[in-house]
PDB file of C-alpha atoms and ligand atoms in Angstrom:
ATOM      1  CA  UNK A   1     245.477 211.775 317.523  1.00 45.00           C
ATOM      2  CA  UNK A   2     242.651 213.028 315.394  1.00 48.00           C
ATOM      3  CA  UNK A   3     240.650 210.406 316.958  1.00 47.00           C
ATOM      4  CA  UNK A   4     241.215 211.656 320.348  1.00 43.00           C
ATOM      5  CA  UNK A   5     240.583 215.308 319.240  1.00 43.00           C
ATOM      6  CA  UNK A   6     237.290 213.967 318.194  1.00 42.00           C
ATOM      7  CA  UNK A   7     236.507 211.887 321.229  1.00 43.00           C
ATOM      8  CA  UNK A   8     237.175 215.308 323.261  1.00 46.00           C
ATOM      9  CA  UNK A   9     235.194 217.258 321.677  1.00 43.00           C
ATOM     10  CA  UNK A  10     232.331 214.593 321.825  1.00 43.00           C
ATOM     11  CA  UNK A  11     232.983 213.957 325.482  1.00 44.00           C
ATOM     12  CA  UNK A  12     232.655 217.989 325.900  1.00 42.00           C
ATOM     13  CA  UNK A  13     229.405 218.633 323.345  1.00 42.00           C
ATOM     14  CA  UNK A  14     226.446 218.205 325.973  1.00 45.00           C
ATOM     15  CA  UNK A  15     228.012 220.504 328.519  1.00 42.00           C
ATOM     16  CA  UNK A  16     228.297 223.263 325.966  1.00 43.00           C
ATOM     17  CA  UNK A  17     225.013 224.410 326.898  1.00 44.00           C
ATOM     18  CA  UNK A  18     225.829 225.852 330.188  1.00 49.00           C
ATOM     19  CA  UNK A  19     228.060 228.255 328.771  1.00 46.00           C
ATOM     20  CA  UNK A  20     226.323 231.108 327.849  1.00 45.00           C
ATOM     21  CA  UNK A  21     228.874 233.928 326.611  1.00 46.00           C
ATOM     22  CA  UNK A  22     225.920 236.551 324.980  1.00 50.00           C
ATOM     23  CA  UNK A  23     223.243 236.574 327.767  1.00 48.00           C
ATOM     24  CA  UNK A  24     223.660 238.440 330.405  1.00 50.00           C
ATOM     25  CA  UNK A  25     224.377 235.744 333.257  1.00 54.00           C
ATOM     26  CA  UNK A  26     227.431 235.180 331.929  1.00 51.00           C
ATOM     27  CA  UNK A  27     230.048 234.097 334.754  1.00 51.00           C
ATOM     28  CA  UNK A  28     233.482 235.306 334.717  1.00 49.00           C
ATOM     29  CA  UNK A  29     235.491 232.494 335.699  1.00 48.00           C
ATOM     30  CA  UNK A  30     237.877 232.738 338.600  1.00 49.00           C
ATOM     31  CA  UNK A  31     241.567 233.281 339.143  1.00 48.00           C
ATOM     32  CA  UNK A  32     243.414 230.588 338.604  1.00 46.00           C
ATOM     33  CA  UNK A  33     244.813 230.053 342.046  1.00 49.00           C
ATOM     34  CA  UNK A  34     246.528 226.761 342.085  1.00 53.00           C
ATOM     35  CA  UNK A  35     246.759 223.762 339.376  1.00 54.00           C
ATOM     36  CA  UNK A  36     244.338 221.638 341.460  1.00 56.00           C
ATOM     37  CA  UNK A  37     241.599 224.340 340.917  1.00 62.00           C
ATOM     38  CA  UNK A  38     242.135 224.619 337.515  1.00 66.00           C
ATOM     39  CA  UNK A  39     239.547 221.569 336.440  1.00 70.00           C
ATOM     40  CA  UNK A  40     237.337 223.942 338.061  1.00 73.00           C
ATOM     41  CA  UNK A  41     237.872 226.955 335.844  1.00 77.00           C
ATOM     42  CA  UNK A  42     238.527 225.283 332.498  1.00 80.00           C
ATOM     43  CA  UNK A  43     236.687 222.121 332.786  1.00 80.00           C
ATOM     44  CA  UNK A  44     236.484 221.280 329.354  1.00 81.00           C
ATOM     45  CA  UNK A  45     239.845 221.248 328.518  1.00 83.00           C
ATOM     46  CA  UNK A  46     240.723 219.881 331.725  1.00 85.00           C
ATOM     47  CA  UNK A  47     238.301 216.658 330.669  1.00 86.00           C
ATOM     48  CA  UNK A  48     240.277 216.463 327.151  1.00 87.00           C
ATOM     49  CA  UNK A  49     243.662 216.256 329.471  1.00 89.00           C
ATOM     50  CA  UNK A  50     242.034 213.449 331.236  1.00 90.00           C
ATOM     51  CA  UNK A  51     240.708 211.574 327.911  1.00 92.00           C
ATOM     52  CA  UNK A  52     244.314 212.655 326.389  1.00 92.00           C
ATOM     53  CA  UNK A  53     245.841 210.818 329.843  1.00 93.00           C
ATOM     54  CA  UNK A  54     243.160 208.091 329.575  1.00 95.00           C
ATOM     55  CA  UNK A  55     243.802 206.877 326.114  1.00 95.00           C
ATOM     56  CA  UNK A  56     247.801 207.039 326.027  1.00 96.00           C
ATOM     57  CA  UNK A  57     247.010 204.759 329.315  1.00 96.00           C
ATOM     58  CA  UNK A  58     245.090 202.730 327.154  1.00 97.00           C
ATOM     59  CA  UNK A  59     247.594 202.816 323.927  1.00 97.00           C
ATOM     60  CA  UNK A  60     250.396 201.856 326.744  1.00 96.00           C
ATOM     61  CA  UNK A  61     248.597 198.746 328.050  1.00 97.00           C
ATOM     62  CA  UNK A  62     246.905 197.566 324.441  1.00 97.00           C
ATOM     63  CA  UNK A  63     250.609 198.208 322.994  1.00 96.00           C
ATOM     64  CA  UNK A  64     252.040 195.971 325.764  1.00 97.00           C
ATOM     65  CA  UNK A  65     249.124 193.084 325.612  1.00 97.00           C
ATOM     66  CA  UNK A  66     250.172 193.106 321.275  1.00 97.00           C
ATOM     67  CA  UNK A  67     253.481 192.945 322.557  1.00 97.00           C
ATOM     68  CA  UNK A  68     253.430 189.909 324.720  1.00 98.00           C
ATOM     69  CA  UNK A  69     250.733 188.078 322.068  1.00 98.00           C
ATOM     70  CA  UNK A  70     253.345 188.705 319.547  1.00 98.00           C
ATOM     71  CA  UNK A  71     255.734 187.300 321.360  1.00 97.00           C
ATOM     72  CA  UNK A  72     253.528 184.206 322.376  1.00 98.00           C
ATOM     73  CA  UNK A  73     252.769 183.753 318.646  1.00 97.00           C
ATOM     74  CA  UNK A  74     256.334 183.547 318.097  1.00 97.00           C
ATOM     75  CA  UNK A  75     256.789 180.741 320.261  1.00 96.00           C
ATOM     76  CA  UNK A  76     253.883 179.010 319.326  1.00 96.00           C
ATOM     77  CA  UNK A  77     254.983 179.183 315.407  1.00 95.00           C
ATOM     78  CA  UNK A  78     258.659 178.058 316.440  1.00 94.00           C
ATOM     79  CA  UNK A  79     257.185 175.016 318.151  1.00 89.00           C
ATOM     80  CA  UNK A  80     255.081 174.474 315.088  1.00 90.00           C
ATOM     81  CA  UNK A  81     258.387 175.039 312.924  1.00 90.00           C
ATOM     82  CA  UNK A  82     260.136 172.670 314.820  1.00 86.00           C
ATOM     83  CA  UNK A  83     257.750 170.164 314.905  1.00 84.00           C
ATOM     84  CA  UNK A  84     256.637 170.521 311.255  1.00 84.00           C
ATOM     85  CA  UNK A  85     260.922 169.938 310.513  1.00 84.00           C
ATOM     86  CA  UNK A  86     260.518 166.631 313.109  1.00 86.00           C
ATOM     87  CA  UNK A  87     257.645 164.442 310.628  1.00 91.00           C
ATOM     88  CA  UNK A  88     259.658 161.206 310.655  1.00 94.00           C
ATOM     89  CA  UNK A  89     256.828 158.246 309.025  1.00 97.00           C
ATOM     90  CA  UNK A  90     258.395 155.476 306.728  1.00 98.00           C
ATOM     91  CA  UNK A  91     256.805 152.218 305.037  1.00 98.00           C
ATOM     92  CA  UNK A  92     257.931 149.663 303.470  1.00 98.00           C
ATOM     93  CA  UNK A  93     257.663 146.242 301.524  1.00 97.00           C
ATOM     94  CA  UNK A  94     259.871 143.628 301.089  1.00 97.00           C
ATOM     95  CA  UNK A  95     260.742 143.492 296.839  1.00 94.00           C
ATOM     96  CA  UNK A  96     260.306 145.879 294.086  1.00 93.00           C
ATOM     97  CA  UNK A  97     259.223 144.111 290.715  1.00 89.00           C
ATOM     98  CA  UNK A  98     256.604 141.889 290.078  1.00 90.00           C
ATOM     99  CA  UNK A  99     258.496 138.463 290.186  1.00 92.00           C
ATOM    100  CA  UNK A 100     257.216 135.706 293.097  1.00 93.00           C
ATOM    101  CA  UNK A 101     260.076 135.081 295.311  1.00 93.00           C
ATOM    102  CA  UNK A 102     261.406 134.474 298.641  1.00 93.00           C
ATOM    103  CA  UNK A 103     263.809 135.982 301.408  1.00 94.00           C
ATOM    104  CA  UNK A 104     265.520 133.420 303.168  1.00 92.00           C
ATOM    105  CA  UNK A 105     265.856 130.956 304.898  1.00 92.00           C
ATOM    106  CA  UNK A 106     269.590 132.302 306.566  1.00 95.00           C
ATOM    107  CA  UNK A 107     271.675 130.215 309.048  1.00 96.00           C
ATOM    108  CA  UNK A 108     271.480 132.989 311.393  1.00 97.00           C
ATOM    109  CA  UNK A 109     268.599 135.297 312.367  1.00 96.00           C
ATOM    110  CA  UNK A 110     268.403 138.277 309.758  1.00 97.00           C
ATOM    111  CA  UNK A 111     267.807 142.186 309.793  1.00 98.00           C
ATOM    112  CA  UNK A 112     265.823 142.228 306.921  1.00 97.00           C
ATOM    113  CA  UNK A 113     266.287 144.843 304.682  1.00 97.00           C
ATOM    114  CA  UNK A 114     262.907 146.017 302.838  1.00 97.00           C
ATOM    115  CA  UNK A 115     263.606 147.183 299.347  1.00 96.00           C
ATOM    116  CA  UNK A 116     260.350 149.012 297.908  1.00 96.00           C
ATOM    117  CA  UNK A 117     259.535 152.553 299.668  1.00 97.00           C
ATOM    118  CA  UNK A 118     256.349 153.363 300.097  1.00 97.00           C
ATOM    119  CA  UNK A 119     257.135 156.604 302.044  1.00 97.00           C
ATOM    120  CA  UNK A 120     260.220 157.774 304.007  1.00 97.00           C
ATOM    121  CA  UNK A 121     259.878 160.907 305.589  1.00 95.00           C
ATOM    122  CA  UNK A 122     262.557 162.476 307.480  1.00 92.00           C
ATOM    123  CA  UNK A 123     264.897 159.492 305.502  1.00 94.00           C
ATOM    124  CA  UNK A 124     265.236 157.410 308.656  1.00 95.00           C
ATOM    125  CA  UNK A 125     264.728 154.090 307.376  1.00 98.00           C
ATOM    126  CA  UNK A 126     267.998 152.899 306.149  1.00 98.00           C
ATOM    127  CA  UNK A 127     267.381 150.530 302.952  1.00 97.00           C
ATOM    128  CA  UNK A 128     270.831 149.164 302.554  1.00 97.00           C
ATOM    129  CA  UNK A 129     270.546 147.903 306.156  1.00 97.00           C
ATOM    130  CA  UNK A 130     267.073 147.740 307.287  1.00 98.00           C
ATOM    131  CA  UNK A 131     267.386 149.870 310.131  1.00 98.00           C
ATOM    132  CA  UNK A 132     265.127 152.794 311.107  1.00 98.00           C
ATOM    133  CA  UNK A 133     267.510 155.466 313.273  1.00 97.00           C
ATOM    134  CA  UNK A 134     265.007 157.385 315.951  1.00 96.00           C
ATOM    135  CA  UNK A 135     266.316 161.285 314.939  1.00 93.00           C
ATOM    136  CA  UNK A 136     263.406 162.448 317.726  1.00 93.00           C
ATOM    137  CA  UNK A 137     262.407 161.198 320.735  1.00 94.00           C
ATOM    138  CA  UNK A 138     258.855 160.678 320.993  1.00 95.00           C
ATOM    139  CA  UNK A 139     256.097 157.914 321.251  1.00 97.00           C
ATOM    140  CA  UNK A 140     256.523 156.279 317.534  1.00 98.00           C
ATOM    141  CA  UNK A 141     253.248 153.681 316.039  1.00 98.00           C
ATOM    142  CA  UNK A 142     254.966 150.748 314.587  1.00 98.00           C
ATOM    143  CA  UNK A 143     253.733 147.883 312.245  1.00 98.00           C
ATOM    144  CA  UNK A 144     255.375 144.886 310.659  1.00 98.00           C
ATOM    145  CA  UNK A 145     253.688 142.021 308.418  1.00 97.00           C
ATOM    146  CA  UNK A 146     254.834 139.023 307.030  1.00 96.00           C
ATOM    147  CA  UNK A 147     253.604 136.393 304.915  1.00 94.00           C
ATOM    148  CA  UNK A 148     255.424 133.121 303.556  1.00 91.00           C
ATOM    149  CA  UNK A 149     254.805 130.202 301.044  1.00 89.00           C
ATOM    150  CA  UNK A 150     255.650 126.555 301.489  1.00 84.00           C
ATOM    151  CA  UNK A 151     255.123 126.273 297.336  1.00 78.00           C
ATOM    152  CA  UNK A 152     252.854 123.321 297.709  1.00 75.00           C
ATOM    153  CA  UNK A 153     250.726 121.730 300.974  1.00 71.00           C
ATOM    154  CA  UNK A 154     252.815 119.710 303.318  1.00 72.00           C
ATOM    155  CA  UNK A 155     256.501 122.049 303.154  1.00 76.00           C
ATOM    156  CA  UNK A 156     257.938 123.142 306.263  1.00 80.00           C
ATOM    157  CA  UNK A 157     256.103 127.271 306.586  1.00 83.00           C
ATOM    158  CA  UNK A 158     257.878 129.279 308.316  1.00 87.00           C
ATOM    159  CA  UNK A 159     256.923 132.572 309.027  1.00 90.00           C
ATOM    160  CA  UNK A 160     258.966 134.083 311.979  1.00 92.00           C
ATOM    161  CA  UNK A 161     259.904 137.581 312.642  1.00 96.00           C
ATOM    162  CA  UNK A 162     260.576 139.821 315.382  1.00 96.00           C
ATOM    163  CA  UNK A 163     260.454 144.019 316.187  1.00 97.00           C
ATOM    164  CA  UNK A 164     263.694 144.424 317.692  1.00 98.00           C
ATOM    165  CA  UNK A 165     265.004 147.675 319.583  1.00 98.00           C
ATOM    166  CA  UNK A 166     268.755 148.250 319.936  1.00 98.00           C
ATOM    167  CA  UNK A 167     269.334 144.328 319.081  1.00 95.00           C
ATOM    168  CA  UNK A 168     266.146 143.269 321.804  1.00 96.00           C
ATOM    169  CA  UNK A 169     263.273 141.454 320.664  1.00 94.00           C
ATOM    170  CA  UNK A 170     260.055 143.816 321.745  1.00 94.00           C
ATOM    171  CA  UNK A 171     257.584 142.030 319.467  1.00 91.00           C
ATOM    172  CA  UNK A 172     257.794 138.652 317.921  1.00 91.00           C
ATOM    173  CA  UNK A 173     255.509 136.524 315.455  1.00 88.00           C
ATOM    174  CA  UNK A 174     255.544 132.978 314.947  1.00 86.00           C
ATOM    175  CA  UNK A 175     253.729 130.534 312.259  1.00 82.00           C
ATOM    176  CA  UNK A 176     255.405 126.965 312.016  1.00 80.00           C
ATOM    177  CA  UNK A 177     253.317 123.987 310.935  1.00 76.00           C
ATOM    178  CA  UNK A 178     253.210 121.523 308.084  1.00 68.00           C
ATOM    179  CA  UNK A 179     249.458 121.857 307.053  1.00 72.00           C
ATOM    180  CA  UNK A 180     248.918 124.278 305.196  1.00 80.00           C
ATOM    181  CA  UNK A 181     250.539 126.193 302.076  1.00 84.00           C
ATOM    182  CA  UNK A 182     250.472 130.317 303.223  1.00 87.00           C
ATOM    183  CA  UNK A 183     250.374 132.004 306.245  1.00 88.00           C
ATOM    184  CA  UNK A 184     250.723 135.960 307.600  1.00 91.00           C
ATOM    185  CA  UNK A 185     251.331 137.488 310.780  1.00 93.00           C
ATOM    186  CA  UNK A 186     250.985 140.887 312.270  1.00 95.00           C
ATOM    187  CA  UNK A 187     252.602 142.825 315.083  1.00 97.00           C
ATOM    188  CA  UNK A 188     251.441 146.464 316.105  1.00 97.00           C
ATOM    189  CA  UNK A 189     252.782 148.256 318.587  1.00 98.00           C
ATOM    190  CA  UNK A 190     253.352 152.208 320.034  1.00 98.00           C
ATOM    191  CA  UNK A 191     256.499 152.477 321.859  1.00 98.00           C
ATOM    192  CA  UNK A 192     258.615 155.425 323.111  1.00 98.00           C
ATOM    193  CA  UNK A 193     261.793 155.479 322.016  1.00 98.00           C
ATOM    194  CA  UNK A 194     264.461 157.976 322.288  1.00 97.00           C
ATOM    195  CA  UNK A 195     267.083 159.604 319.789  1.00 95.00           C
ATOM    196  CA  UNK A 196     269.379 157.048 318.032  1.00 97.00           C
ATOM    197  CA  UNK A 197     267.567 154.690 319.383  1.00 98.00           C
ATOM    198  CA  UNK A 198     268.046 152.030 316.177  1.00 98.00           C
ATOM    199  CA  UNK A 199     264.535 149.542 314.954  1.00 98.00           C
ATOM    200  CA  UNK A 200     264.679 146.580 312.508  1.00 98.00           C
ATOM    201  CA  UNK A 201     262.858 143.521 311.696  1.00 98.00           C
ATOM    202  CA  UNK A 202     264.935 140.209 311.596  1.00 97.00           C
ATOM    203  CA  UNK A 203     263.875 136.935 310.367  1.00 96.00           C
ATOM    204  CA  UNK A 204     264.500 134.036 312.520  1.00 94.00           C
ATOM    205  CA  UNK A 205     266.956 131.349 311.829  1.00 94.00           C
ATOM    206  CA  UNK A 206     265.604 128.963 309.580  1.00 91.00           C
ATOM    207  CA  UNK A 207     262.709 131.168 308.347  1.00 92.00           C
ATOM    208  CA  UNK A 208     261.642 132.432 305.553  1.00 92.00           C
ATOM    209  CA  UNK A 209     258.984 135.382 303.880  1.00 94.00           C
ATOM    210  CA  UNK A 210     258.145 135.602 300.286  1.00 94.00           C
ATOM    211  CA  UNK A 211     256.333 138.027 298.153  1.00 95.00           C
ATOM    212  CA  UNK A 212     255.930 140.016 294.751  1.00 93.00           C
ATOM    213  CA  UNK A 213     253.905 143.059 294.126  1.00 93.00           C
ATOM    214  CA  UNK A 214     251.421 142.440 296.351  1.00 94.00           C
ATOM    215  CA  UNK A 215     253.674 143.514 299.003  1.00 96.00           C
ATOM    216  CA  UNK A 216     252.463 141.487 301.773  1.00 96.00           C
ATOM    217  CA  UNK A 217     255.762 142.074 303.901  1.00 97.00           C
ATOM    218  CA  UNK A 218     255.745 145.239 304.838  1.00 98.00           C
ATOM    219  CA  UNK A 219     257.261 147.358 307.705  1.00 98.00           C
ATOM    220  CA  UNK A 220     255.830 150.921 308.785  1.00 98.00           C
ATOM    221  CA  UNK A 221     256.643 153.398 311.823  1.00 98.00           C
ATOM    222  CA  UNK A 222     255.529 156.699 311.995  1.00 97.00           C
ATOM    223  CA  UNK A 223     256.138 159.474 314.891  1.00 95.00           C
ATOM    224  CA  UNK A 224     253.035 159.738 316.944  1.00 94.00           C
ATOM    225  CA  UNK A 225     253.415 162.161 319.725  1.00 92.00           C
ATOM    226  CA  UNK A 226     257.008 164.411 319.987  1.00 89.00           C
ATOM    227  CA  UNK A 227     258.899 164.597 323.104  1.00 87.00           C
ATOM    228  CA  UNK A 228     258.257 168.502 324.199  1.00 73.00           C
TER     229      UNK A 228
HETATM  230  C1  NAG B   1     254.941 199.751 321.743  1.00 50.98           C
HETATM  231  O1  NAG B   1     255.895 198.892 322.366  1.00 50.98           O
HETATM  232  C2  NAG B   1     257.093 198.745 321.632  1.00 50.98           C
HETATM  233  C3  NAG B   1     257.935 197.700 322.324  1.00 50.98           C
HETATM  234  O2  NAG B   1     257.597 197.510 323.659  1.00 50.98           O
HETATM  235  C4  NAG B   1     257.773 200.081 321.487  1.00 50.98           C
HETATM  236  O3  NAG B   1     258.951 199.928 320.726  1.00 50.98           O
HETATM  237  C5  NAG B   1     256.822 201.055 320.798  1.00 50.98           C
HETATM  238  O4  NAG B   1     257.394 202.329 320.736  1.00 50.98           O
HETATM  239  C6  NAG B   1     255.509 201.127 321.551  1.00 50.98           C
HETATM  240  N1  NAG B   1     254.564 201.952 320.786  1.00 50.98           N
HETATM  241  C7  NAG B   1     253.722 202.808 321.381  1.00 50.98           C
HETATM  242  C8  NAG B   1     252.798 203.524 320.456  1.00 50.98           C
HETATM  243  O5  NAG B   1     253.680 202.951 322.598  1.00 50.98           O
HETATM  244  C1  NAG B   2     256.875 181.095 311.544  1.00 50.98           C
HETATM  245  O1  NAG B   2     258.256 180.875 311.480  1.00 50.98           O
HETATM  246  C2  NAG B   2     258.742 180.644 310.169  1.00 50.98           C
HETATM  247  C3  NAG B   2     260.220 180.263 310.255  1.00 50.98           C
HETATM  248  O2  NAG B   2     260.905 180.948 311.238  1.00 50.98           O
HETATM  249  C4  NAG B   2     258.485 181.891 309.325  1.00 50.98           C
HETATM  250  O3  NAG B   2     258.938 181.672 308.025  1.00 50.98           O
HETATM  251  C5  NAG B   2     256.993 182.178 309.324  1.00 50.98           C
HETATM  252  O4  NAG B   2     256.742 183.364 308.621  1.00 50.98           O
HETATM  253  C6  NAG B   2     256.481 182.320 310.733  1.00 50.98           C
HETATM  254  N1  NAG B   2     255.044 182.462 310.711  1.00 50.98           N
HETATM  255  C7  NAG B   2     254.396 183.303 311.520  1.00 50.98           C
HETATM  256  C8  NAG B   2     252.914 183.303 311.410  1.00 50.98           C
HETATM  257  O5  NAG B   2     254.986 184.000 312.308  1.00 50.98           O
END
């Protein structure tokens, strides 16, 4: 309020002047006849009316712009909020421990269940069975390598595994041959999957990986992009 005062009696200063209330041309001002004539009397405080009118126009509309930015913030941080609770990324490697040895080969293809975590945010990789659970819907980044041994040149290597979605193969990699003594494969892929949605790597039939601390088997998903 004291700023408006103030802005008043700025507003007001320069016409001062034309008031003179010792000479002798002073002006008595008129009747006041009706409210509409009364700027024309008492302009000065009729101007402060107009600058009080002016700014609680003013306060009104700034109050109501805070008001809806507040309320857009909100939103905004509740999407963040949300979003921030949502981080689902996981990674990891076939064996803990240092020791050289080898997963399989099973008489039946194989969810295999990676035992060293690298990272498992939002806990949706499942070690006791392999399986990562989608908890949000959203376009996920997804990575699987393997690597296997023969033990010496001229052993059957066979380094077969697949991405699998709800049980169906999406990615597969294959390395069979007789020549020579290690081999790795890669599959990458981005793929939108939906809530409970359930991901896991299986080993073929007859296949086998092996590793030790180097971790060359490794499995890794992380949530790219969040359904809105
Ligand atoms: C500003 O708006 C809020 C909510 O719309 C209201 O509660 C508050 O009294 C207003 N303040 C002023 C100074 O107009
Ligand atoms: C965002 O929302 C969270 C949780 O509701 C709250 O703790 C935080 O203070 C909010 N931040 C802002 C900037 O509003």
């Amino acid at each position: 309020m004291r700023a408006v005062v103030l802005l008043c009696l700025l507003h007001v200063a320069p016409g001062m002047s034309q008031f003179n209330w010792e000479g002798p041309e002073r002006v008595a001002p008129d009747a006041v006849t009706s409210s509409a004539s009364a700027c024309n009397v008492d302009t000065l405080s009729c101007e402060c009316c107009k600058m009080v009118r002016e700014t609680k126009r003013l306060q009104t509309y700034f109050n109501t712009t805070l008001t809806n930015l507040e309320r857009e913030l909100d939103k905004a941080n509740q999407t963040f909020v949300t979003l921030q609770g949502s981080r689902v990324a996981f990674s990891v490697s076939l064996y803990t421990g240092d020791t050289f040895k080898c997963y399989g080969p099973f008489g039946v293809d194989t969810v295999i269940a990676y035992q060293q975590i690298f990272i498992n945010l939002g806990m949706a990789y499942n070690m006791a069975t392999g399986i990562f659970t989608v908890t949000y819907p959203g376009v996920y980044s997804l990575a699987v390598t393997s690597f296997s041994d023969a033990g010496s040149p001229g052993n059957i290597l066979a380094v077969c595994t697949s991405l699998q979605v709800n049980g169906q193969i999406v990615a597969g990699s294959r390395e069979l041959n007789r020549n020579d003594q290690e081999d790795s494969t890669t599959i990458a892929v981005a793929l939108k999957l939906k809530a409970g949605d359930k991901v896991s790597v299986k080993l073929a039939k007859g296949c086998y990986l092996c590793d030790d601390s180097n971790h060359y088997n490794t499995f890794s998903a992380f949530l790219l992009y969040a359904d809105a």
